Coordinates of N, CA and C and ligand atoms in Angstrom, one line a residue:
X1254 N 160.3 184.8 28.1 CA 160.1 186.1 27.4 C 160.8 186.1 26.1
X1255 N 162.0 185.7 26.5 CA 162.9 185.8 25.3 C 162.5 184.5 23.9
X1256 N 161.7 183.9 24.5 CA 160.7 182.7 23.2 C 159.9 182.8 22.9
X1257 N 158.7 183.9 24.1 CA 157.6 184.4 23.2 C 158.2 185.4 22.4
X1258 N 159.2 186.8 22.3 CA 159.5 187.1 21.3 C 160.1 186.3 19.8
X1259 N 160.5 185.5 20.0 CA 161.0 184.8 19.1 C 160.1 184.2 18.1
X1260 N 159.0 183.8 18.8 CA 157.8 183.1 18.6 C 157.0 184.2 17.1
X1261 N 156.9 185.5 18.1 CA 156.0 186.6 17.1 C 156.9 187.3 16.3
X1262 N 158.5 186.9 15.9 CA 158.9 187.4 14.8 C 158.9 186.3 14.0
X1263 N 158.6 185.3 14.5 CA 158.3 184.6 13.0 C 157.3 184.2 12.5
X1264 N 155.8 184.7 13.6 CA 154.2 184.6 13.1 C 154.4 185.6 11.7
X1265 N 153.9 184.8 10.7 CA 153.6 185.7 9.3 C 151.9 185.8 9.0
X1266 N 151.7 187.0 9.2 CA 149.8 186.9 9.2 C 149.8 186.8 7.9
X1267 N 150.5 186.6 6.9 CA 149.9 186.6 5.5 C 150.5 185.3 4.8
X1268 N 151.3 184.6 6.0 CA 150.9 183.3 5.6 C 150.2 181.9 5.1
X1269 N 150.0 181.1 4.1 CA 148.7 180.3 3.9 C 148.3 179.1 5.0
X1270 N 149.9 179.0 5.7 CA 149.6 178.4 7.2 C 148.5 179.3 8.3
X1271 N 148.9 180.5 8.5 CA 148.3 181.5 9.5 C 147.5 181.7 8.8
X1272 N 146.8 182.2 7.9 CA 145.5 182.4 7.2 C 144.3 181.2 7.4
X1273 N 144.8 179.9 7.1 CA 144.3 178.7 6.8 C 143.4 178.6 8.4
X1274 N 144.7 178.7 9.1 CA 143.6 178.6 10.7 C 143.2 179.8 11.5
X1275 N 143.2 180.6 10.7 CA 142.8 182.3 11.1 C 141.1 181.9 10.4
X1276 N 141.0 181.3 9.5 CA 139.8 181.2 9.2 C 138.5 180.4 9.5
X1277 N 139.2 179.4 10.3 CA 138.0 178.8 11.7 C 138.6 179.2 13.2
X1278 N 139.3 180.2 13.3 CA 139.2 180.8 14.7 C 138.9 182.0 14.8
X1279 N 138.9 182.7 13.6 CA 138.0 184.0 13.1 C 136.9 183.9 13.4
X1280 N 136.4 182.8 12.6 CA 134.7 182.1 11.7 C 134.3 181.7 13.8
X1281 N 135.3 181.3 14.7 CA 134.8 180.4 16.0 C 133.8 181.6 16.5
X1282 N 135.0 182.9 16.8 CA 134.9 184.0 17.6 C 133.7 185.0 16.6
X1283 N 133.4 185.1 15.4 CA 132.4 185.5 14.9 C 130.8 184.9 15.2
X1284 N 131.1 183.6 14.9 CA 129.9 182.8 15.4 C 129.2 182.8 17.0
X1285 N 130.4 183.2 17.7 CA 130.5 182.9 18.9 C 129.8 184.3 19.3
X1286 N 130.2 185.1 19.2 CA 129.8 187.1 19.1 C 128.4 186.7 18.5
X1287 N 127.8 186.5 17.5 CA 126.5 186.1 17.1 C 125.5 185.5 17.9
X1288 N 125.9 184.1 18.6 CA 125.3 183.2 19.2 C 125.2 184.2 20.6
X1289 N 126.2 185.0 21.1 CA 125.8 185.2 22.4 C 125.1 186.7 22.3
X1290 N 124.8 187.1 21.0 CA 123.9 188.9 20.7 C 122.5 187.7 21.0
X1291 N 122.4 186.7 20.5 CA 121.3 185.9 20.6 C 120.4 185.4 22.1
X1292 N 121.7 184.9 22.8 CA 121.6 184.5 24.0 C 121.1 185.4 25.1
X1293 N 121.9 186.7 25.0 CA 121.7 187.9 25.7 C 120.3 188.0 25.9
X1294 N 119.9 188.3 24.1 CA 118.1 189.2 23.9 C 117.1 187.8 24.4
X1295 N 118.0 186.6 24.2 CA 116.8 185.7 24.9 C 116.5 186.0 26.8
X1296 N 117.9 186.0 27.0 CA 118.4 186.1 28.4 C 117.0 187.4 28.8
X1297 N 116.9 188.1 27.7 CA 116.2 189.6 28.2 C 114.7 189.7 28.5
X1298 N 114.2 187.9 27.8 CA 113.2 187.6 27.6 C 112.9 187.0 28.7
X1299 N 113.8 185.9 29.4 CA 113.5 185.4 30.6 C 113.9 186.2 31.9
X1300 N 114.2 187.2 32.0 CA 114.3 188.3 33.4 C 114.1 189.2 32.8
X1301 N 113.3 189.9 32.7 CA 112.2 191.4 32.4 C 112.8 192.3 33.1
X1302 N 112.9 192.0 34.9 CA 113.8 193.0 35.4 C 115.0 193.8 34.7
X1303 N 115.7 192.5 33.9 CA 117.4 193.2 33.7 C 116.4 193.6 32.4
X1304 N 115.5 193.7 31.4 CA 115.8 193.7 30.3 C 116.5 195.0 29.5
X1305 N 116.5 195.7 29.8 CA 117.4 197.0 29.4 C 119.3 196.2 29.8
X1306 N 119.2 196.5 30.4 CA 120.7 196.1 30.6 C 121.0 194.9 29.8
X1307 N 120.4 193.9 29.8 CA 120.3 192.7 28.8 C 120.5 192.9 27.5
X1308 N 119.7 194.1 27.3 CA 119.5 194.1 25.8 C 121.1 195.0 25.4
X1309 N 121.5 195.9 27.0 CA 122.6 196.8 26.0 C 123.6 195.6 26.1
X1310 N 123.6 194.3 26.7 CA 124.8 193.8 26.5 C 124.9 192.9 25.1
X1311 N 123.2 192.9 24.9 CA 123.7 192.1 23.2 C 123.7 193.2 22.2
X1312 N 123.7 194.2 22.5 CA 124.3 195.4 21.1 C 125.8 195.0 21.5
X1313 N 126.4 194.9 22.5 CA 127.3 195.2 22.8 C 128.4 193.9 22.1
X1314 N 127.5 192.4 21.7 CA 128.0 191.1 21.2 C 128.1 191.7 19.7
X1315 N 127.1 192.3 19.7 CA 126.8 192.5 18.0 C 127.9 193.5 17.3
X1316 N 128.4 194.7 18.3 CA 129.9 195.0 17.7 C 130.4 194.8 17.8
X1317 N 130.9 193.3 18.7 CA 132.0 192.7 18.8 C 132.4 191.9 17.1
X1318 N 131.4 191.4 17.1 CA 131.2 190.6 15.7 C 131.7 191.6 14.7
X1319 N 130.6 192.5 14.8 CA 131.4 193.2 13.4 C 133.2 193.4 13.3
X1320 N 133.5 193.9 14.6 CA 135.0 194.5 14.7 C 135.8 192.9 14.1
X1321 N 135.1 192.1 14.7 CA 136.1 190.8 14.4 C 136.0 190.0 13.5
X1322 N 134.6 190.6 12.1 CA 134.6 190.6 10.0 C 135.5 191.3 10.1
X1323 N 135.9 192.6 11.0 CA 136.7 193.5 10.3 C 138.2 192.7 10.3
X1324 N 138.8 192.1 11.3 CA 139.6 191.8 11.6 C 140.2 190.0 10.3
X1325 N 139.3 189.5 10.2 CA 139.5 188.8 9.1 C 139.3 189.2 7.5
X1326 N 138.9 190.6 7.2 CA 138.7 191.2 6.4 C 140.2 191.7 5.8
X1327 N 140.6 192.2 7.0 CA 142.1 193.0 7.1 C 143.5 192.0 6.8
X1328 N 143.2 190.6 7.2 CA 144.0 189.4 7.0 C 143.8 188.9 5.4
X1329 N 142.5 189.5 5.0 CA 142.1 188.8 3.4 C 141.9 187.7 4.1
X1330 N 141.1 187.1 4.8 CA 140.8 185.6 5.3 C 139.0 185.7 5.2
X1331 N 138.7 184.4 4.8 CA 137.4 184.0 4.2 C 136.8 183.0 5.7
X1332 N 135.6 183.5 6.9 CA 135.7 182.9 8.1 C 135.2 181.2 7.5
X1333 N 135.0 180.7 8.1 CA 135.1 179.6 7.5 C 133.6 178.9 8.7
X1334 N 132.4 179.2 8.8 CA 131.3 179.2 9.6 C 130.6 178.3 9.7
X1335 N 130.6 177.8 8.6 CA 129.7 176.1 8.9 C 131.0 175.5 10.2
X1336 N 132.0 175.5 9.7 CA 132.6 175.0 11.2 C 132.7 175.5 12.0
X1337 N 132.4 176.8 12.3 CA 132.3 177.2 13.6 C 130.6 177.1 14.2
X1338 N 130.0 176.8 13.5 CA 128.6 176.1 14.2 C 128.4 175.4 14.4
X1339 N 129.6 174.3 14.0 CA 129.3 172.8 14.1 C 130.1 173.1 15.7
X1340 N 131.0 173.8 16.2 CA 132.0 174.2 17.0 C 131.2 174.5 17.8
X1341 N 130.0 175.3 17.9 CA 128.9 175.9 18.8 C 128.1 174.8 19.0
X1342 N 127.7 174.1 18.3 CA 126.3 172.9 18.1 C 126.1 172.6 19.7
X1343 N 127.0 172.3 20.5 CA 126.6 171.4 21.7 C 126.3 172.7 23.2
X1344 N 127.3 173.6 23.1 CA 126.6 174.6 23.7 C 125.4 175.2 23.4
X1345 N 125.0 175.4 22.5 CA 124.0 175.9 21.4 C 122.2 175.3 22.0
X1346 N 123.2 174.5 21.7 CA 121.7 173.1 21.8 C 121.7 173.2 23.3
X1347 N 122.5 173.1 23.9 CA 121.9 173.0 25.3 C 121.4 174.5 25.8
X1348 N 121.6 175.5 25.6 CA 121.3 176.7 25.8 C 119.9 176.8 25.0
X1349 N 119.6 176.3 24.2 CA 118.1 176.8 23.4 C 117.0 175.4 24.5
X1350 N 118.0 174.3 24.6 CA 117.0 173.7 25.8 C 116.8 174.2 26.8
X1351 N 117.4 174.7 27.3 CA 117.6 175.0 29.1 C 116.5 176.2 28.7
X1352 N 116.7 177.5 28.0 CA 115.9 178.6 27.5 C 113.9 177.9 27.5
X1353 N 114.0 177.0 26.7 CA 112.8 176.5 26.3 C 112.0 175.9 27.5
X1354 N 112.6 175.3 28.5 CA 112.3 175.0 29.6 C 112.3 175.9 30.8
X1355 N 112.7 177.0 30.5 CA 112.8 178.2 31.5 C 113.8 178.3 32.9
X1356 N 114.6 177.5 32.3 CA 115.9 177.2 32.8 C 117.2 178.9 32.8
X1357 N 116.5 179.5 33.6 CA 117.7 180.7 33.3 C 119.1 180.5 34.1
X1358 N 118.9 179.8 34.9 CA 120.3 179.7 35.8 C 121.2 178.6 35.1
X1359 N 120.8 177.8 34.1 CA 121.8 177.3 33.3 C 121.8 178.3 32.3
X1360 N 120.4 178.7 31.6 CA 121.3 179.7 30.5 C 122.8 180.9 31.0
X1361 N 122.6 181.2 32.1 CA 123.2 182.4 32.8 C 124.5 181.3 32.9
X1362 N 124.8 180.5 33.3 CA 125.7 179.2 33.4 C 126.4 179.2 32.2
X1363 N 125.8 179.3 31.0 CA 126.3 178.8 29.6 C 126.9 179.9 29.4
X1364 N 126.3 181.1 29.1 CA 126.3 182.4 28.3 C 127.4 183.1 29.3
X1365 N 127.0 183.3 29.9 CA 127.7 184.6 31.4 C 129.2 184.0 31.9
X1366 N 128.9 182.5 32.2 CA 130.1 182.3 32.8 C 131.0 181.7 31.7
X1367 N 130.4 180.5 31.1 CA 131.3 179.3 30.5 C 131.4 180.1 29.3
X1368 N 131.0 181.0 28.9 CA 131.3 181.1 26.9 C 132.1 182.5 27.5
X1369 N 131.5 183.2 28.5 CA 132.5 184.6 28.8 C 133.7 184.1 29.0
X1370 N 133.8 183.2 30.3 CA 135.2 183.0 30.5 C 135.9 182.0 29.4
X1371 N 135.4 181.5 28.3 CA 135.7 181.4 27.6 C 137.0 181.7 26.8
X1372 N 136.0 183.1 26.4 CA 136.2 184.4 25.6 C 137.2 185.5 26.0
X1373 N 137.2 185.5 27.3 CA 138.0 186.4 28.2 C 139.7 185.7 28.2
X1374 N 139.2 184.3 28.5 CA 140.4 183.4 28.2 C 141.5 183.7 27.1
X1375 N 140.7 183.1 25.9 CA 141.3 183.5 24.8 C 141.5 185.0 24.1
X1376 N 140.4 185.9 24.4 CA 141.2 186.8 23.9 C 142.4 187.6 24.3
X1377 N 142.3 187.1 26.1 CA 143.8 187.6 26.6 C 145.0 186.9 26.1
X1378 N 144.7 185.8 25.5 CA 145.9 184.7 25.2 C 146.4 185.3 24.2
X1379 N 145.5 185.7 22.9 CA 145.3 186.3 21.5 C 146.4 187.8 21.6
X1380 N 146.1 188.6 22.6 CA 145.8 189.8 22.3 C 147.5 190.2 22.1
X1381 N 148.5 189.6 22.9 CA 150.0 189.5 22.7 C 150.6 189.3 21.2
X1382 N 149.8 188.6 20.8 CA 150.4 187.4 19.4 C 149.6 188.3 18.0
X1383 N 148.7 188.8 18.6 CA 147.5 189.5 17.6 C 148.6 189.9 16.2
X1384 N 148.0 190.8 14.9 CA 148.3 191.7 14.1 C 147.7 193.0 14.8
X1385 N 148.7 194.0 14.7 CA 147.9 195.3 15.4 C 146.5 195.6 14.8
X1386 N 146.4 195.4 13.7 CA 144.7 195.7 13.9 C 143.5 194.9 14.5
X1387 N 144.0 193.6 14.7 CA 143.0 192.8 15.7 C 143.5 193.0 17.3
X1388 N 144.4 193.7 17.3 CA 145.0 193.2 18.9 C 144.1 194.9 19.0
X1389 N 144.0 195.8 18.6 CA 143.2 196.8 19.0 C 142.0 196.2 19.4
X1390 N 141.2 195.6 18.0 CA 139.7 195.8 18.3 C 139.6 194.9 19.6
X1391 N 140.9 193.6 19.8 CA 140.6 192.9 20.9 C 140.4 193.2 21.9
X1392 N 141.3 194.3 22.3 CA 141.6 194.8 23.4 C 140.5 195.5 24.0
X1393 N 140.0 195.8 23.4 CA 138.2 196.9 23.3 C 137.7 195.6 23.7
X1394 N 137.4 194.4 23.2 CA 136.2 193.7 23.0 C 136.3 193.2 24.5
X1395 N 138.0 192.8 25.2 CA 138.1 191.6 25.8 C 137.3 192.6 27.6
X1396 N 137.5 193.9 27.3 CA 136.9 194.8 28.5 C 135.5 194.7 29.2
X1397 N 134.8 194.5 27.3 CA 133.2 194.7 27.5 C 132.9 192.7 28.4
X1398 N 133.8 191.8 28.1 CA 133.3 190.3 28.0 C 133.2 190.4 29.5
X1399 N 134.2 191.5 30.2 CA 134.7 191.3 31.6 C 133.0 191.9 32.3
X1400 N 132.6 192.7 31.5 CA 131.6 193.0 32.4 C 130.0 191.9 31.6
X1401 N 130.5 191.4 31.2 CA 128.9 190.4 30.5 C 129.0 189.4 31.9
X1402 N 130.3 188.8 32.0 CA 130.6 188.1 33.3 C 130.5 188.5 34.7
X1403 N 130.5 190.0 34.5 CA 129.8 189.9 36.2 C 128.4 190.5 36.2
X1404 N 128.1 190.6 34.6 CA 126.5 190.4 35.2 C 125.9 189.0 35.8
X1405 N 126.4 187.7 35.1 CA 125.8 187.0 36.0 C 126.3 186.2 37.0
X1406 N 127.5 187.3 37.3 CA 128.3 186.3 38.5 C 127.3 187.3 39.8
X1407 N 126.7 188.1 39.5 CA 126.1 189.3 40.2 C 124.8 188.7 40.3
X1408 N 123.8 188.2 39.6 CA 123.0 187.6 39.6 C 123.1 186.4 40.3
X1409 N 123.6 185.6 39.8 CA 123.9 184.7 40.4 C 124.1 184.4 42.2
X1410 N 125.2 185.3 42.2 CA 124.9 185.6 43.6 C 123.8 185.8 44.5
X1411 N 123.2 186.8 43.7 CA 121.9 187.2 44.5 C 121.3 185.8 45.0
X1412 N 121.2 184.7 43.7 CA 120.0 183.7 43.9 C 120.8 182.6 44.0
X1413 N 121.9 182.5 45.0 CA 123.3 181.3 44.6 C 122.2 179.9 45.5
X1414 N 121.6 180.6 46.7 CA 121.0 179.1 47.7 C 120.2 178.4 46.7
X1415 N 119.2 179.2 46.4 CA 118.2 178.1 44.9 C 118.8 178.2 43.7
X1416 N 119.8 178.5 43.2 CA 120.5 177.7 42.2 C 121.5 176.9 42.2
X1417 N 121.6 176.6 43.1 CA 123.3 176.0 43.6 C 123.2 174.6 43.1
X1418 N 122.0 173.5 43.3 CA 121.7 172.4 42.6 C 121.8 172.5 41.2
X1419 N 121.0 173.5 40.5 CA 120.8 173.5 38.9 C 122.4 174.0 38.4
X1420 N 123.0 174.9 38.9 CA 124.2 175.0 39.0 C 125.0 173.8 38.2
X1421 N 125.6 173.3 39.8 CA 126.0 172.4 39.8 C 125.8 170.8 38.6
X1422 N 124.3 170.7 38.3 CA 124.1 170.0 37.3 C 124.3 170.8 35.8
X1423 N 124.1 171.8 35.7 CA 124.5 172.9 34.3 C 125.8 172.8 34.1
X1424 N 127.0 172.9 35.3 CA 128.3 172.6 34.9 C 128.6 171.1 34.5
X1425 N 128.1 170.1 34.7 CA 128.5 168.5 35.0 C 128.2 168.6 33.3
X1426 N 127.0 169.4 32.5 CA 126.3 168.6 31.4 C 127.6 169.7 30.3
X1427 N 127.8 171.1 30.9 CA 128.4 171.8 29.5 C 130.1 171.9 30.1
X1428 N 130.5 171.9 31.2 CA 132.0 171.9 31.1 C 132.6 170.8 30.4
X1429 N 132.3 169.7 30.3 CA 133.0 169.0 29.8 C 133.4 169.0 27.6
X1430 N 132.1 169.4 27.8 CA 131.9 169.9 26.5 C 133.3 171.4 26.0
X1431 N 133.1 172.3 26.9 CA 134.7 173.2 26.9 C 135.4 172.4 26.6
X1432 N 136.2 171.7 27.1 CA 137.3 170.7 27.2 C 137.1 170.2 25.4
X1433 N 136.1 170.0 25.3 CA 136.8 169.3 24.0 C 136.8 170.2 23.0
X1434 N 135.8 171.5 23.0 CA 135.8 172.7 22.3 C 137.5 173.4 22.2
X1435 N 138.2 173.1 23.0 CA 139.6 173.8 23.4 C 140.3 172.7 23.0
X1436 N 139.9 171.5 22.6 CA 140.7 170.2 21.9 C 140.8 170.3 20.5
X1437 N 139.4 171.0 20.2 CA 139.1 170.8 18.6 C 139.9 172.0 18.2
X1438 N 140.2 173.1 18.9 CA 141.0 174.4 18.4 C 142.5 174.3 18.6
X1439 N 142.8 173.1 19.4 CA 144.1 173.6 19.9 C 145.5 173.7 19.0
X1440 N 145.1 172.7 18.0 CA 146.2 173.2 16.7 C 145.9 174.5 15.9
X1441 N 145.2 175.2 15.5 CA 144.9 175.8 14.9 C 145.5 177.2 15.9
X1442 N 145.1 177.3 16.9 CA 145.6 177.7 17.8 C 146.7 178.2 18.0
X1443 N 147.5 176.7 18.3 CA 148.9 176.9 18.2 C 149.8 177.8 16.7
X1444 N 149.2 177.6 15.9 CA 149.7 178.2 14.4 C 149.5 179.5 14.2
X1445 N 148.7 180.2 15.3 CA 148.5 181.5 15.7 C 149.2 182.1 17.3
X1446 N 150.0 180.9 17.4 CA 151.0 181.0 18.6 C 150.2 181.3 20.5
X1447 N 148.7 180.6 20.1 CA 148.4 180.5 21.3 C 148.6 179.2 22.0
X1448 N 149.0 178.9 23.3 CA 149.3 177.9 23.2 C 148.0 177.6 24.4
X1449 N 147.9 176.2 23.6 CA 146.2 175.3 24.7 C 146.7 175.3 26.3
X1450 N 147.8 175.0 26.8 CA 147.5 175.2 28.3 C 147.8 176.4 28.8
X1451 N 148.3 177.5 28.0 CA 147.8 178.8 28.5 C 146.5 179.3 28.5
X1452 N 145.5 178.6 27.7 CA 144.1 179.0 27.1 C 143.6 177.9 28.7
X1453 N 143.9 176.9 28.9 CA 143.0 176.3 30.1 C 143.3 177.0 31.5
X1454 N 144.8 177.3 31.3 CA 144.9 177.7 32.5 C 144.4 179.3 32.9
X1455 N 143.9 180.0 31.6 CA 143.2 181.3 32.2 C 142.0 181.1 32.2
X1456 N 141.1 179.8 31.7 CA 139.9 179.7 31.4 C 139.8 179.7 32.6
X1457 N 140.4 178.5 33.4 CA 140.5 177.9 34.9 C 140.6 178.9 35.8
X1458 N 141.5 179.8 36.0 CA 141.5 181.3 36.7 C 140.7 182.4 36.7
X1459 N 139.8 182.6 35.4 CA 138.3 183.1 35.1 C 137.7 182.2 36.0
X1460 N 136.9 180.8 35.6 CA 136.5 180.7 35.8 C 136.3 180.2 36.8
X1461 N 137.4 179.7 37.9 CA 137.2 179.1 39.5 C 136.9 180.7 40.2
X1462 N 137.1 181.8 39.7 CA 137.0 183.2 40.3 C 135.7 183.6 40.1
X1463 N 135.2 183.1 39.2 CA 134.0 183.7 39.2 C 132.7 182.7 40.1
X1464 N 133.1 181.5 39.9 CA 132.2 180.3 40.8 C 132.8 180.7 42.6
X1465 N 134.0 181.7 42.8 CA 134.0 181.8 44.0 C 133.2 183.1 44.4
X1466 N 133.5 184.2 43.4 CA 132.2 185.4 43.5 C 130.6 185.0 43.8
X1467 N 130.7 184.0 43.2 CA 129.3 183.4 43.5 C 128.4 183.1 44.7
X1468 N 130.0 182.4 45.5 CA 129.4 181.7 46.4 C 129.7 180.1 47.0
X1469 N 130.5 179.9 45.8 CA 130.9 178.6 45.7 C 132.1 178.4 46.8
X1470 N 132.4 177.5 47.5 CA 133.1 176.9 48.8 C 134.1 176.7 48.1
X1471 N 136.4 177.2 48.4 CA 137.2 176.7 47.3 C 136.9 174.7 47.1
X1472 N 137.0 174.2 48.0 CA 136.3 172.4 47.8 C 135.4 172.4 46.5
X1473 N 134.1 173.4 46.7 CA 133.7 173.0 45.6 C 133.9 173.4 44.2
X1474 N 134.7 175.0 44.0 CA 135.5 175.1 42.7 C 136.3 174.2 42.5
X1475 N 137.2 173.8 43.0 CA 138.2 172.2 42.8 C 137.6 171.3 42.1
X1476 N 136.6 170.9 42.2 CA 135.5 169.9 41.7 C 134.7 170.4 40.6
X1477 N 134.2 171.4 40.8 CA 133.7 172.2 39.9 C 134.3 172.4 38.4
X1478 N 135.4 173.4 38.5 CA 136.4 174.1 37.5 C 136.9 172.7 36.9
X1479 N 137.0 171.5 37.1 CA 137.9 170.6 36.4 C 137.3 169.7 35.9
X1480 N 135.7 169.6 36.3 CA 135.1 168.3 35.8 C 134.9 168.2 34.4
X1481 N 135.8 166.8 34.3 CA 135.7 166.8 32.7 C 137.3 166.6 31.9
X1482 N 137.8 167.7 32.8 CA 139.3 167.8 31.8 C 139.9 166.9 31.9
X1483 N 140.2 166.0 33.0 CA 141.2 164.4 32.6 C 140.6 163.5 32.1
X1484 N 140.3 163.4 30.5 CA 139.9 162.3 30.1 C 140.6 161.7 28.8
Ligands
Y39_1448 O1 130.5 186.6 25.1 C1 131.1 186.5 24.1 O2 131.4 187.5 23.4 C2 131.6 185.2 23.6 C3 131.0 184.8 22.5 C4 132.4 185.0 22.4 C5 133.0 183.6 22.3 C6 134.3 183.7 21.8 C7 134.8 182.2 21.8 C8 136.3 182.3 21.8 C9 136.9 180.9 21.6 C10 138.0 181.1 20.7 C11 138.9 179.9 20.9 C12 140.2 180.3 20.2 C13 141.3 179.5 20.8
FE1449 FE1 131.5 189.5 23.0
FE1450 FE1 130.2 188.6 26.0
FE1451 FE1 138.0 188.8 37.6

């Protein structure tokens, strides 16, 4: 306790160190809030059932984004977004495939679980170390991610026996890809005083909890939640 305080009296948000990587972790979490207002209204297009609820949850990406221009606005920080698309590319790409193919239980795999628990990860990591004007909007944001995640840990459930295969191959192609996503950030990260195995190990606690809501056997979260990270 007494070194994370230590830690955040000497974070300077108006430093050109903190700024410098405030500007592709801003630019990550902006892109990121975009890509999933995206994923949602697709999501809304492949289950008709949810489409109302689908749709309020990508208004719901789309203020996230704004609140968090606001938040690099308030820093004087410029997001820095070609790299944060290059940062998205591989999730991206597999989500517009799985979509095109009519693949919903990997999109619901990408979007719902892996980019929520993500997201849930890090902004709880964030929200301690924040400037008070981001650690507000975060705190708002990190509530709504909790419920995008059990939309389709809910869904999911419902249909866990015939998706349990596609599942399971949806995690083998995009977890491992996290892992390096949380590789490419982890300095930048650190310079905003989050540290990378606090970011895995909440990703890991999201996310073995939500593959257990599902349905998943603990044996096969074990296997599951880690494929990928020792390499
Ligand atoms: O559902 C959502 O709102 C998720 C899109 C947002 C993704 C946020 C990604 C956060 C990763 C930041 C890594 C910082 C260490
Ligand atoms: Fe969001
Ligand atoms: Fe979300
Ligand atoms: Fe939970």
């Amino acid at each position: 306790m007494q070194q994370l305080i230590d830690q955040e009296e000497k974070l300077d948000f108006q430093s050109e160190t903190y700024k410098d990587a405030y500007s592709r972790i801003n630019a990550i979490v902006i892109e990121g809030e975009q890509e999933a207002y995206e994923n949602y209204i697709r999501l809304a297009q492949m289950l008709p059932a949810h489409e109302d609820e689908l749709i309020r949850l990508s208004k719901m990406e789309s203020r996230h984004k704004k609140g968090f221009e606001a938040c690099g606005r308030n820093l004087q920080v410029t997001p820095d977004l070609q790299f944060a698309k290059e940062f998205f590319a591989g999730l991206h790409g597999n989500f517009q495939a799985a979509a095109a193919e009519g693949k919903v239980v990997t999109c619901l795999l990408i979007q719902s679980l892996i980019i929520e628990c993500f997201a849930i990860a890090a902004y709880n990591i964030y929200i301690p170390v924040a400037d008070d004007f981001a650690r507000k909007i975060t705190e708002g944001v990190v509530k709504d991610e909790y419920s995008h995640l059990n939309f389709g840990e809910v869904w999911l459930k419902e249909h866990f026996a015939e998706s349990k295969t596609e599942l399971e191959e949806a995690n083998r192609q995009n977890l491992p890809i996290v892992w390096q996503m949380l590789n490419q950030v982890a300095a930048d990260a650190q310079v905003l005083a989050m540290e990378k195995e606090a970011l895995v190990e909440d990703f890991m606690i999201q996310y073995g909890e939500a593959l257990s809501n599902i349905g998943f056997s603990t044996r096969d979260i074990m296997r599951l939640s880690a494929y990928g990270l020792a390499t």
